Amino acid sequence: MTESKGKATKSAKTEKTEKTEKPVRKPRTKTSSGKPEDEDGKNELIIKDATGIVSEALENDVVAGNVDPSAEITSGKREPKSEVSEKRSAPTNEEFDWDAYETEELRASPKYVEYESMYDKTLSTIAVDEVVTGTVIQMTNREVVINIGYKSEGVVSLNEFRYNPGLKVGDTVEVYVESQEDKKGQLVLSHKKARAMNSWDRVNAALTNDEVITGYIKCRTKGGMIVDVFGIEAFLPGSQIDVKPIRDYDVFVNKTMEFKVVKINQEFKNVVVSHKALIEAELEQQKKEIIAKLEKGQVLEGTVKNITSYGVFIDLGGVDGLIHITDLSWGRVNHPEEIVQLDQKLNVVILDFDDDKKRIALGLKQLTPHPWDSVDPNLKVGDKVKGKVVVMADYGAFVEIATGVEGLIHVSEMSWSQHLRSAQEFMKVGDEVEAVILTLDRTERKMSLGIKQLKPDPWQNIDDKYSIGSKHTAKVRNFTNFGVFVEIEEGVDGLIHISDLSWTKKIKHPAEFTAIDAEIEVVVLEIDKENRRLSLGHKQLEENPWDVFEKLFVVDSIHEGTVVEVFDKGAIVALPYGVEGFVTPKHLVKEDGSVAKVEEKLMFKVIEFNKSAKKIIVSHSRVFEDERRASEAQVKKAEAEPVKKSTRKAKSTIEKTTLGDISELAALKEEMEEKQNKSTKK
């Protein structure tokens, strides 16, 4: 009996094992909806497996004598053994009915259903093309094993998690189910696709909610970096990497960092992220705390953060300050790089700060004594000093006589000449020069120097060297409307008035007479020591020709002249001996009625001569008009002579006839009287 019981039990277990270990699987197909048609196969597999589990549990109860396999089960609760034995005596193990165990009646019992439900809960229902959550249960150098609650685990490449280097066993991740099983029966999952499916929504949510996200810097690009965020390539501008200037962008490649989404272009699907935004808020709070503790004159240690042409930015541990180039050294600094270097640590003093604008002015030279404090106390005005030209300007040159001690040589103190020139004509940066101290102000720390004082002042003996009436050769320096400025020697200038250029020519502008840098002979007319200026003349080199002209150009004298200029009020005529005359428009009319033109040579008659005003007025029309009048007078005179002669002859004829007649009458009277007397005598 015992032997038969053992065989029955063994055969039942064997049959159970075969049923549970060899589940029936259907081929994997797809329905018209596109989803794999494997739910029936899955359910069948689950039912078969559940049958084995429930059967095994029931068998254990039967063997233990707790359950009567032939008893009816009306509820999910197990009836007490005493109550069951009252209805039916408990069978022994040898009397276990394996045929009844396989009947549908047992499968439909509540106990069987309960065990089947317990088994269903241990499995997950998944579908292909679905995003599910899984747990990392194992990691290797190349792969990550993930449990999603399916009958088998999935394997995902570790490269898909490079944005998350802190991944570890037990972490929960999202994966995309590509296939429930591949050719090898392996569950196929993808973490990258799962991120991509909802990445755009997550990015927009991160911008809306101001969330901090994690991204992987893939590579460099123009102006910044490319960052992998939720599977989307986002742009990280170079200015948004850090609050400090970045000198080497390559060090950030292949790094995982936290970012904030700062801008999204919905049309072009462009995303801009910032790492700087995460630390700005914290730094802003740090700045407030640091500035609240600052005091003028406080000495702090800082690091050179950036160097510009106008100064140096110093990191004071969360807040930046600026050392202006003028506060780096007491001496002249052409560029801050001459004094400091990047990342150099140094002590600085706080000169000033602005709570509102978060600006801090720092100084470096203030930590050392001022060089003026060590200037020789015996140095005084009039002493000669030597120095090096450090700065050139149009108005002068700065000479450094000691480190941090400079003096200005104004351009007017470089030469005795009154003709102002550029300081670059006298010296250049780097020249070693000697100068005389003109002013010295130790309080204001200012000094003025001069180099012309090293030579004697030419105006000290001006009366002896340039006496009135002396003749000299000068150089034309400048023109004005009223005259010419000339330089006889360095420091001795003079003016030739436009009226003193020529005795005879009417000069409208000095440029008509001479040129810049040309040499000209002059005569000293007057000396003005107060203004250090000479009054000079050029025409005085010759005698006044108007004394001679007075005798040559007498009124009514006729001279040949050339019309050199014609204008509305008249014309200028060049006369002999270099003198010019003026002619009014009505006196320019020629004999034929036309008007004389420029460069035309004609005869002119002097109608007015003014020696004091140096003016000669001439006329061309007077020449032929006077000739015409003279000719007409001669013609009239010639015509009048015969008339006078005939008158005289007539008068003489009349007189002669009258006397003759009288004589004849007297003779006739005598003759008649004689005849009368003869007749009377007869």
XYZ file of C-alpha atoms in Angstrom:
682
model
C 0.000 0.000 0.000
C 2.805 2.404 0.816
C 4.604 1.471 -2.355
C 1.511 2.130 -4.493
C 1.066 5.486 -2.752
C 4.637 6.489 -3.528
C 4.260 5.510 -7.158
C 1.030 7.471 -7.459
C 2.575 10.533 -5.895
C 5.661 10.287 -8.092
C 3.593 9.874 -11.236
C 1.432 12.891 -10.290
C 4.491 15.083 -9.673
C 6.051 13.953 -12.906
C 2.910 14.762 -14.833
C 2.696 18.150 -13.107
C 6.312 18.963 -13.882
C 5.847 18.148 -17.524
C 2.793 20.377 -17.682
C 4.448 23.331 -15.967
C 7.851 23.119 -17.617
C 6.550 22.763 -21.166
C 4.006 25.494 -21.756
C 2.427 25.684 -25.133
C 3.427 28.816 -27.152
C 1.751 30.114 -30.270
C 3.573 31.704 -33.151
C 3.814 35.532 -32.848
C 1.654 37.293 -35.371
C 0.123 40.736 -35.800
C -3.525 41.701 -35.987
C -5.074 44.172 -38.348
C -4.455 46.911 -35.776
C -0.718 46.365 -35.987
C -0.292 44.898 -32.507
C 1.204 41.453 -31.987
C -1.430 38.775 -31.612
C 0.140 37.083 -28.616
C -2.323 37.890 -25.839
C -4.138 34.553 -26.291
C -0.888 32.690 -26.216
C 0.186 34.652 -23.206
C -3.062 33.924 -21.384
C -2.836 30.290 -22.252
C 0.704 30.181 -20.958
C -0.349 31.934 -17.772
C -3.280 29.527 -17.257
C -1.106 26.486 -17.801
C 1.505 27.775 -15.394
C -1.191 28.724 -12.906
C -2.633 25.229 -13.190
C 0.665 23.766 -12.104
C 0.995 26.121 -9.175
C -2.587 25.612 -7.994
C -2.316 21.866 -8.481
C 0.858 21.762 -6.451
C -0.734 23.788 -3.649
C -3.817 21.578 -3.576
C -1.710 18.491 -3.608
C 0.200 19.632 -0.571
C -3.061 20.260 1.278
C -4.476 16.912 0.324
C -1.327 15.060 1.328
C -1.379 16.861 4.644
C -4.982 15.789 5.120
C -6.278 19.369 5.266
C -8.509 19.171 2.181
C -10.892 16.519 0.970
C -10.515 16.406 -2.771
C -14.051 15.023 -3.163
C -15.594 17.753 -0.975
C -17.524 20.651 -2.521
C -15.959 24.088 -2.146
C -18.645 26.742 -2.061
C -16.524 29.703 -1.129
C -12.963 30.968 -1.285
C -12.467 30.068 2.417
C -11.262 26.720 3.558
C -13.693 24.777 5.841
C -12.372 23.464 9.125
C -11.181 19.882 9.151
C -13.678 18.814 11.805
C -16.625 20.016 9.742
C -15.376 18.282 6.639
C -14.843 15.016 8.488
C -18.434 15.141 9.688
C -19.710 15.097 6.156
C -17.191 12.698 4.794
C -14.362 10.789 6.286
C -10.946 12.107 5.121
C -9.335 9.815 2.582
C -5.822 8.678 3.066
C -2.919 9.475 0.752
C -3.231 6.077 -0.741
C -6.815 6.869 -1.782
C -6.012 10.258 -3.564
C -8.012 10.445 -6.752
C -5.763 11.908 -9.409
C -8.478 11.655 -11.991
C -10.727 13.914 -9.922
C -7.761 16.310 -9.549
C -7.692 16.887 -13.320
C -11.420 17.419 -13.681
C -12.953 20.783 -14.584
C -14.747 20.732 -11.272
C -11.461 21.320 -9.403
C -10.348 24.034 -11.813
C -13.560 25.931 -11.260
C -13.162 25.893 -7.499
C -12.622 29.264 -5.698
C -9.297 28.077 -4.297
C -7.970 27.425 -7.764
C -9.106 30.863 -8.911
C -7.436 32.492 -5.913
C -4.057 30.892 -6.628
C -4.326 31.768 -10.289
C -4.937 35.412 -9.391
C -1.901 35.419 -7.134
C 0.265 34.253 -9.997
C -1.132 36.827 -12.422
C -0.053 39.560 -10.090
C 3.600 38.486 -10.369
C 3.640 39.233 -14.146
C 3.248 42.512 -16.101
C 1.162 42.976 -19.158
C 3.279 44.754 -21.795
C 2.829 45.637 -25.417
C 5.254 46.448 -28.206
C 5.829 50.178 -29.017
C 5.020 51.122 -25.463
C 7.032 53.132 -22.929
C 7.242 51.397 -19.537
C 9.195 51.894 -16.344
C 11.851 49.398 -15.312
C 14.433 48.875 -12.598
C 18.175 48.468 -13.136
C 19.134 45.091 -11.703
C 22.592 44.681 -13.145
C 25.277 46.782 -14.878
C 28.333 45.777 -16.887
C 30.957 47.803 -18.737
C 28.826 47.755 -21.859
C 25.237 46.919 -20.929
C 22.504 47.598 -18.421
C 20.050 44.848 -17.449
C 16.547 46.177 -16.744
C 13.578 44.390 -15.200
C 10.194 45.612 -16.395
C 8.215 42.834 -14.654
C 8.082 40.655 -17.727
C 9.008 36.978 -17.829
C 12.477 37.992 -18.996
C 14.737 41.007 -18.480
C 15.820 43.462 -21.168
C 19.351 44.577 -22.027
C 20.132 48.188 -23.009
C 23.487 49.576 -24.208
C 25.303 51.636 -21.589
C 25.919 54.367 -24.211
C 22.258 55.313 -23.986
C 22.868 56.388 -20.381
C 26.027 58.439 -20.957
C 24.094 61.591 -20.042
C 23.614 60.008 -16.604
C 26.978 58.794 -15.344
C 25.530 58.348 -11.867
C 23.266 55.454 -12.941
C 23.365 52.550 -10.477
C 21.588 49.306 -9.655
C 18.145 49.942 -8.239
C 17.507 53.152 -10.262
C 14.203 53.448 -12.078
C 14.372 54.319 -15.786
C 11.977 54.563 -18.704
C 12.410 52.166 -21.634
C 10.699 51.636 -24.951
C 9.567 48.075 -25.778
C 10.811 47.340 -29.277
C 10.044 43.611 -29.183
C 8.892 41.118 -26.577
C 11.477 38.678 -27.800
C 14.030 38.591 -30.551
C 15.426 35.548 -32.356
C 17.146 34.517 -29.166
C 14.003 34.935 -27.094
C 15.389 38.105 -25.508
C 13.233 41.124 -24.560
C 14.365 44.109 -26.707
C 14.278 47.533 -24.978
C 15.561 51.063 -25.799
C 16.094 53.883 -23.346
C 17.010 56.412 -26.061
C 13.717 55.960 -27.899
C 11.781 56.255 -24.662
C 13.424 59.637 -24.005
C 12.778 60.813 -27.551
C 9.057 59.970 -27.488
C 8.217 62.523 -24.801
C 11.340 64.687 -24.956
C 9.701 67.739 -26.580
C 6.935 67.775 -23.985
C 9.468 67.441 -21.208
C 11.588 70.280 -22.597
C 8.585 72.605 -22.801
C 7.541 71.582 -19.298
C 11.065 72.301 -18.038
C 10.907 75.824 -19.504
C 7.438 76.468 -18.115
C 8.195 75.133 -14.643
C 11.760 76.507 -14.531
C 13.078 73.020 -13.836
C 16.681 71.945 -13.626
C 17.490 69.245 -16.178
C 20.518 67.094 -16.915
C 22.251 67.112 -20.277
C 25.279 65.588 -21.933
C 27.701 67.881 -23.819
C 28.356 66.124 -27.103
C 30.687 68.482 -28.996
C 31.742 72.034 -29.723
C 30.116 74.264 -32.311
C 30.456 77.854 -33.437
C 29.718 80.085 -30.478
C 29.072 77.349 -27.943
C 28.338 73.657 -27.368
C 25.821 71.000 -28.457
C 24.039 69.372 -25.498
C 21.937 66.194 -25.512
C 18.791 66.936 -23.494
C 16.131 64.187 -23.415
C 17.500 62.988 -26.734
C 17.192 66.474 -28.311
C 20.240 68.425 -29.431
C 20.127 71.775 -27.607
C 22.465 74.746 -28.003
C 24.552 75.988 -25.096
C 26.030 79.461 -25.847
C 29.593 80.008 -24.717
C 28.486 82.907 -22.548
C 26.018 80.650 -20.717
C 28.489 77.989 -19.631
C 29.800 79.794 -16.591
C 29.848 83.197 -14.974
C 33.589 83.299 -15.570
C 35.073 83.742 -19.037
C 35.825 80.379 -20.650
C 39.216 80.108 -22.314
C 39.078 76.419 -23.291
C 35.709 75.006 -24.394
C 37.092 71.533 -25.100
C 37.341 70.671 -21.416
C 33.540 70.544 -21.229
C 33.069 68.041 -24.062
C 31.765 64.611 -22.929
C 30.703 66.031 -19.588
C 27.277 65.754 -17.983
C 26.009 68.951 -16.390
C 22.827 70.494 -15.097
C 21.045 73.117 -17.176
C 18.009 75.317 -17.382
C 15.995 75.746 -20.555
C 16.061 79.477 -21.323
C 14.571 79.654 -24.814
C 12.580 77.458 -27.224
C 11.797 78.165 -30.869
C 8.632 76.197 -31.466
C 8.716 76.749 -35.212
C 12.214 75.419 -35.826
C 12.324 73.132 -32.767
C 15.416 74.875 -31.408
C 16.272 74.717 -27.721
C 18.721 76.975 -25.873
C 19.960 75.940 -22.437
C 22.113 77.648 -19.822
C 24.327 76.387 -17.050
C 25.185 79.900 -15.977
C 21.587 80.575 -14.957
C 21.822 77.895 -12.257
C 24.670 79.571 -10.452
C 23.744 83.204 -11.035
C 21.051 83.194 -8.372
C 23.439 81.692 -5.869
C 26.197 84.095 -6.850
C 23.820 87.026 -6.584
C 23.111 86.114 -3.003
C 26.822 85.690 -2.359
C 27.477 89.128 -3.863
C 24.973 90.730 -1.523
C 26.559 89.056 1.467
C 30.082 89.999 0.397
C 29.205 93.612 -0.471
C 27.431 93.966 2.861
C 30.730 93.192 4.579
C 32.880 95.472 2.421
C 34.526 98.620 3.745
C 36.595 101.255 2.015
C 40.268 100.675 2.633
C 39.750 96.977 3.325
C 42.474 94.713 1.923
C 41.303 91.445 0.324
C 42.900 88.626 -1.584
C 41.633 88.018 -5.090
C 42.398 86.193 -8.313
C 42.937 87.807 -11.678
C 39.861 86.796 -13.658
C 40.172 88.839 -16.828
C 42.538 91.421 -18.323
C 41.389 94.222 -20.616
C 43.077 97.251 -22.112
C 41.513 99.515 -19.479
C 41.988 97.391 -16.372
C 41.906 94.050 -14.549
C 38.881 92.172 -13.169
C 39.530 90.478 -9.831
C 37.454 87.605 -8.400
C 36.975 88.235 -4.693
C 35.272 84.911 -4.081
C 31.905 85.245 -5.731
C 31.968 88.929 -6.599
C 34.130 90.749 -9.132
C 35.965 94.037 -8.760
C 37.858 96.202 -11.235
C 41.355 97.600 -10.906
C 41.592 100.462 -13.369
C 44.834 100.666 -15.294
C 45.693 103.901 -13.491
C 45.405 102.113 -10.126
C 47.786 99.297 -10.989
C 51.021 101.220 -10.510
C 52.230 104.671 -9.552
C 54.177 104.704 -12.795
C 52.957 104.709 -16.382
C 51.396 101.416 -17.561
C 50.798 100.854 -21.268
C 48.874 97.602 -20.730
C 47.799 95.754 -17.550
C 49.646 92.621 -18.716
C 52.858 94.435 -17.790
C 51.821 94.182 -14.126
C 49.574 91.111 -13.675
C 48.809 87.745 -15.259
C 45.679 85.603 -15.526
C 44.859 83.459 -12.468
C 47.434 85.362 -10.432
C 46.545 85.801 -6.768
C 47.226 89.186 -5.229
C 46.116 91.528 -2.483
C 43.995 94.518 -3.396
C 42.490 97.417 -1.506
C 38.853 98.516 -1.818
C 38.670 102.095 -3.087
C 34.908 102.374 -3.550
C 31.811 100.265 -4.166
C 28.205 100.706 -5.280
C 25.573 98.666 -3.455
C 22.966 99.143 -6.164
C 25.084 98.420 -9.238
C 27.231 95.810 -7.515
C 30.390 97.582 -8.674
C 33.590 97.477 -6.695
C 36.583 99.707 -7.468
C 39.888 98.175 -6.405
C 43.434 99.429 -6.229
C 46.842 97.798 -6.280
C 49.254 100.723 -6.204
C 47.624 102.044 -3.029
C 49.266 99.200 -1.097
C 52.682 100.816 -1.679
C 53.919 104.285 -0.603
C 53.471 107.122 -3.062
C 56.732 107.887 -4.933
C 56.267 111.609 -4.343
C 56.837 110.970 -0.655
C 60.396 109.946 -1.445
C 61.225 112.882 -3.756
C 64.378 114.752 -2.765
C 63.272 117.443 -0.286
C 66.028 119.753 -1.536
C 64.617 119.768 -5.083
C 63.430 123.273 -5.999
C 62.349 125.475 -8.896
C 65.220 126.248 -11.250
C 67.025 122.948 -10.690
C 67.975 120.840 -13.660
C 66.685 117.263 -13.777
C 66.990 114.355 -16.190
C 64.242 111.949 -17.119
C 62.698 109.706 -19.736
C 59.822 110.683 -22.006
C 56.959 108.280 -21.205
C 53.959 109.899 -22.883
C 53.631 112.234 -25.858
C 50.695 114.515 -26.564
C 50.061 117.394 -28.959
C 50.256 119.855 -26.094
C 53.454 118.489 -24.563
C 55.447 115.564 -23.182
C 55.419 113.778 -19.804
C 58.883 113.064 -18.444
C 59.435 110.554 -15.651
C 62.274 111.717 -13.438
C 61.675 108.875 -10.938
C 59.292 105.924 -10.713
C 55.830 107.431 -10.343
C 57.130 111.025 -10.395
C 56.434 112.835 -13.647
C 56.644 116.364 -14.950
C 55.029 118.001 -17.970
C 56.993 119.884 -20.594
C 54.439 122.024 -22.397
C 55.065 122.626 -26.079
C 55.432 126.345 -25.370
C 58.339 125.527 -23.066
C 60.211 123.550 -25.690
C 61.328 126.524 -27.788
C 61.649 130.295 -27.513
C 59.791 130.516 -30.809
C 56.308 131.952 -30.700
C 55.401 129.834 -33.687
C 53.538 126.927 -32.004
C 54.402 123.484 -33.242
C 53.677 119.895 -32.241
C 55.612 118.385 -29.369
C 56.524 115.427 -31.605
C 58.841 117.751 -33.556
C 61.074 118.126 -30.494
C 61.121 114.652 -28.879
C 59.608 111.162 -28.830
C 58.743 108.457 -26.289
C 61.843 106.875 -24.820
C 64.116 109.910 -25.256
C 66.343 110.874 -22.355
C 66.029 114.633 -21.851
C 67.314 117.290 -19.501
C 64.938 119.985 -18.302
C 64.606 122.832 -15.835
C 61.972 122.748 -13.071
C 59.556 125.634 -13.633
C 56.931 124.837 -10.966
C 56.863 122.280 -8.137
C 53.727 121.470 -6.108
C 54.355 118.698 -3.597
C 50.800 118.881 -2.246
C 49.139 118.339 -5.622
C 52.068 116.187 -6.729
C 52.563 118.180 -9.922
C 55.640 119.482 -11.659
C 56.154 121.527 -14.835
C 59.402 121.462 -16.756
C 60.998 123.369 -19.608
C 63.861 122.761 -22.005
C 64.040 126.132 -23.755
C 65.342 127.577 -20.477
C 68.564 125.671 -21.119
C 69.291 128.268 -23.868
C 69.596 132.069 -23.413
C 66.529 134.178 -24.133
C 67.112 135.980 -27.456
C 64.996 138.948 -26.278
C 67.416 139.859 -23.528
C 69.632 141.847 -25.953
C 67.094 142.466 -28.708
C 67.865 146.210 -28.947
C 71.510 145.575 -29.666
C 71.060 142.750 -32.153
C 67.945 143.989 -33.963
C 68.005 147.757 -33.728
C 65.481 149.900 -35.562
C 66.483 150.367 -39.199
C 68.682 147.265 -39.307
C 68.233 144.927 -42.255
C 67.852 141.145 -41.853
C 66.771 137.995 -43.692
C 63.643 136.310 -42.297
C 61.657 133.143 -43.014
C 57.947 133.321 -43.776
C 56.010 131.295 -41.155
C 52.372 132.233 -41.637
C 49.931 134.448 -43.535
C 47.025 136.570 -42.371
C 44.750 138.935 -44.243
C 46.631 141.890 -42.809
C 50.220 140.742 -43.199
C 53.000 138.161 -43.023
C 54.476 136.574 -39.881
C 58.176 135.895 -40.220
C 60.885 134.467 -37.971
C 64.305 136.067 -38.007
C 65.731 133.484 -35.617
C 64.318 131.000 -33.089
C 62.304 132.999 -30.627
C 62.425 136.271 -32.590
C 59.279 136.765 -34.678
C 57.972 139.774 -36.542
C 55.064 141.017 -38.622
C 55.245 142.643 -42.044
C 52.025 144.572 -42.594
C 50.478 144.129 -46.015
C 50.946 147.864 -46.682
C 54.684 147.502 -46.062
C 55.253 144.864 -48.716
C 55.423 147.095 -51.793
C 55.500 150.766 -52.666
C 53.706 150.385 -55.934
C 51.559 147.203 -56.062
C 48.092 146.943 -54.602
C 48.270 143.612 -52.684
C 45.007 142.059 -51.544
C 46.584 139.052 -49.789
C 50.191 138.338 -48.803
C 50.083 135.055 -50.715
C 50.201 137.161 -53.891
C 53.590 138.492 -52.870
C 55.460 135.603 -51.161
C 55.090 131.983 -49.967
C 55.328 129.956 -46.725
C 58.926 129.056 -45.773
C 60.266 131.524 -48.340
C 63.022 133.915 -47.325
C 62.387 137.644 -47.432
C 64.488 140.706 -46.742
C 63.126 142.934 -43.970
C 63.880 146.151 -42.143
C 63.165 146.564 -38.418
C 60.600 149.354 -38.037
C 59.553 148.966 -34.381
C 60.353 146.754 -31.323
C 57.637 145.565 -28.881
C 59.456 143.932 -25.945
C 56.324 143.352 -23.896
C 54.664 141.226 -26.556
C 58.010 139.977 -27.883
C 57.160 141.059 -31.398
C 58.951 143.110 -34.089
C 57.296 145.369 -36.637
C 59.044 144.827 -39.944
C 58.876 146.201 -43.457
C 59.971 145.060 -46.876
C 59.301 148.032 -49.139
C 61.471 150.204 -46.898
C 64.522 148.476 -48.402
C 64.053 150.838 -51.376
C 63.606 154.633 -51.568
C 60.101 155.923 -51.945
C 59.587 155.988 -55.721
C 56.629 158.363 -55.409
C 59.044 161.245 -55.095
C 60.202 160.432 -58.611
C 56.714 159.457 -59.825
C 55.511 162.946 -58.907
C 57.752 164.365 -61.582
C 57.108 161.631 -64.146
C 53.345 161.221 -63.899
C 52.280 164.848 -64.025
C 48.681 165.656 -64.869
C 47.902 165.477 -68.616
C 51.039 163.402 -69.262
C 50.377 160.421 -71.519
C 51.881 156.939 -70.835
C 51.502 153.471 -72.269
C 49.753 151.044 -69.963
C 48.377 147.490 -69.863
C 44.969 146.622 -68.452
C 45.665 143.945 -65.798
C 42.281 143.714 -64.079
C 38.743 144.836 -64.813
C 35.946 145.040 -62.248
C 32.646 146.834 -61.757
C 34.061 150.109 -60.494
C 36.845 150.311 -63.005
C 40.164 148.733 -63.908
C 43.784 148.498 -62.823
C 46.388 149.577 -65.358
C 50.065 148.669 -65.161
C 52.104 151.797 -65.926
C 55.861 152.142 -66.482
C 58.297 151.822 -63.572
C 56.095 149.219 -61.843
C 53.444 151.640 -60.753
C 49.728 151.010 -61.169
C 46.961 153.395 -62.058
C 43.223 153.323 -61.662
C 40.765 154.050 -64.456
C 37.004 154.449 -64.151
C 34.659 152.584 -66.545
C 33.800 155.694 -68.603
C 37.482 156.315 -69.216
C 37.966 152.762 -70.539
C 35.912 153.427 -73.663
C 37.975 153.329 -76.817
C 37.620 155.605 -79.829
C 35.468 153.051 -81.667
C 33.043 152.887 -78.729
C 34.184 149.486 -77.352
C 35.522 148.913 -73.841
C 39.151 148.009 -73.198
C 39.819 144.413 -72.115
C 42.390 142.701 -69.905
C 45.924 142.446 -71.363
C 45.150 145.190 -73.862
C 47.828 147.853 -74.252
C 46.611 151.413 -74.640
C 47.718 154.959 -74.096
C 46.489 156.564 -70.880
C 46.502 160.181 -69.763
C 47.102 161.091 -66.112
C 44.114 163.032 -64.886
C 44.955 162.948 -61.138
C 48.102 162.255 -59.050
C 47.934 161.885 -55.236
C 51.324 161.323 -53.643
C 50.118 160.915 -50.078
C 47.484 158.330 -51.026
C 49.844 156.762 -53.606
C 47.120 156.949 -56.198
C 47.244 157.726 -59.912
C 44.019 158.107 -61.869
C 44.346 157.765 -65.628
C 42.026 157.820 -68.637
C 42.203 156.343 -72.102
C 39.215 158.177 -73.532
C 40.780 161.521 -72.618
C 43.646 160.764 -74.962
C 41.596 160.589 -78.142
C 39.019 163.063 -76.913
C 41.663 165.724 -76.338
C 43.249 164.904 -79.693
C 39.847 165.224 -81.324
C 39.242 168.550 -79.690
C 42.671 169.800 -80.747
C 42.109 168.609 -84.282
C 38.723 170.236 -84.452
C 40.213 173.432 -83.108
C 42.892 173.385 -85.771
C 40.305 172.715 -88.479
C 38.214 175.602 -87.270
C 41.283 177.770 -87.088
C 42.300 176.784 -90.583
C 38.820 177.555 -91.882
C 38.767 180.912 -90.125
C 42.027 182.254 -91.708
C 40.771 182.745 -95.384
C 37.650 184.498 -94.139
C 39.727 186.919 -92.228
C 41.987 187.524 -95.223
C 39.059 188.174 -97.651
C 37.485 190.498 -95.131
C 40.637 192.407 -94.883
C 40.923 192.539 -98.721
C 37.339 193.656 -99.109
C 37.793 196.313 -96.568
C 40.946 197.511 -98.294
C 39.180 197.392 -101.678
C 36.294 199.356 -100.388
C 38.604 201.895 -98.940
C 40.692 202.139 -102.131
C 37.635 202.484 -104.416
C 36.166 205.210 -102.366
C 39.351 207.314 -102.383
C 39.843 206.786 -106.091
C 36.347 207.732 -106.764
C 36.808 210.821 -104.737
C 40.032 211.614 -106.627
C 38.341 210.954 -109.952
C 35.394 213.016 -108.927
C 37.730 215.762 -107.860
C 39.609 215.464 -111.140
C 36.330 215.330 -113.020
C 35.181 218.384 -111.129
C 38.399 220.162 -111.944
C 38.077 219.043 -115.551
C 34.510 220.257 -115.709
C 35.400 223.464 -114.036
C 38.228 223.934 -116.548
C 35.874 223.312 -119.454
C 33.355 225.615 -117.927
C 36.023 228.293 -117.578
C 37.171 227.827 -121.227
C 33.651 228.085 -122.456
C 33.164 231.104 -120.456
C 36.321 232.645 -121.921
C 35.206 232.024 -125.411
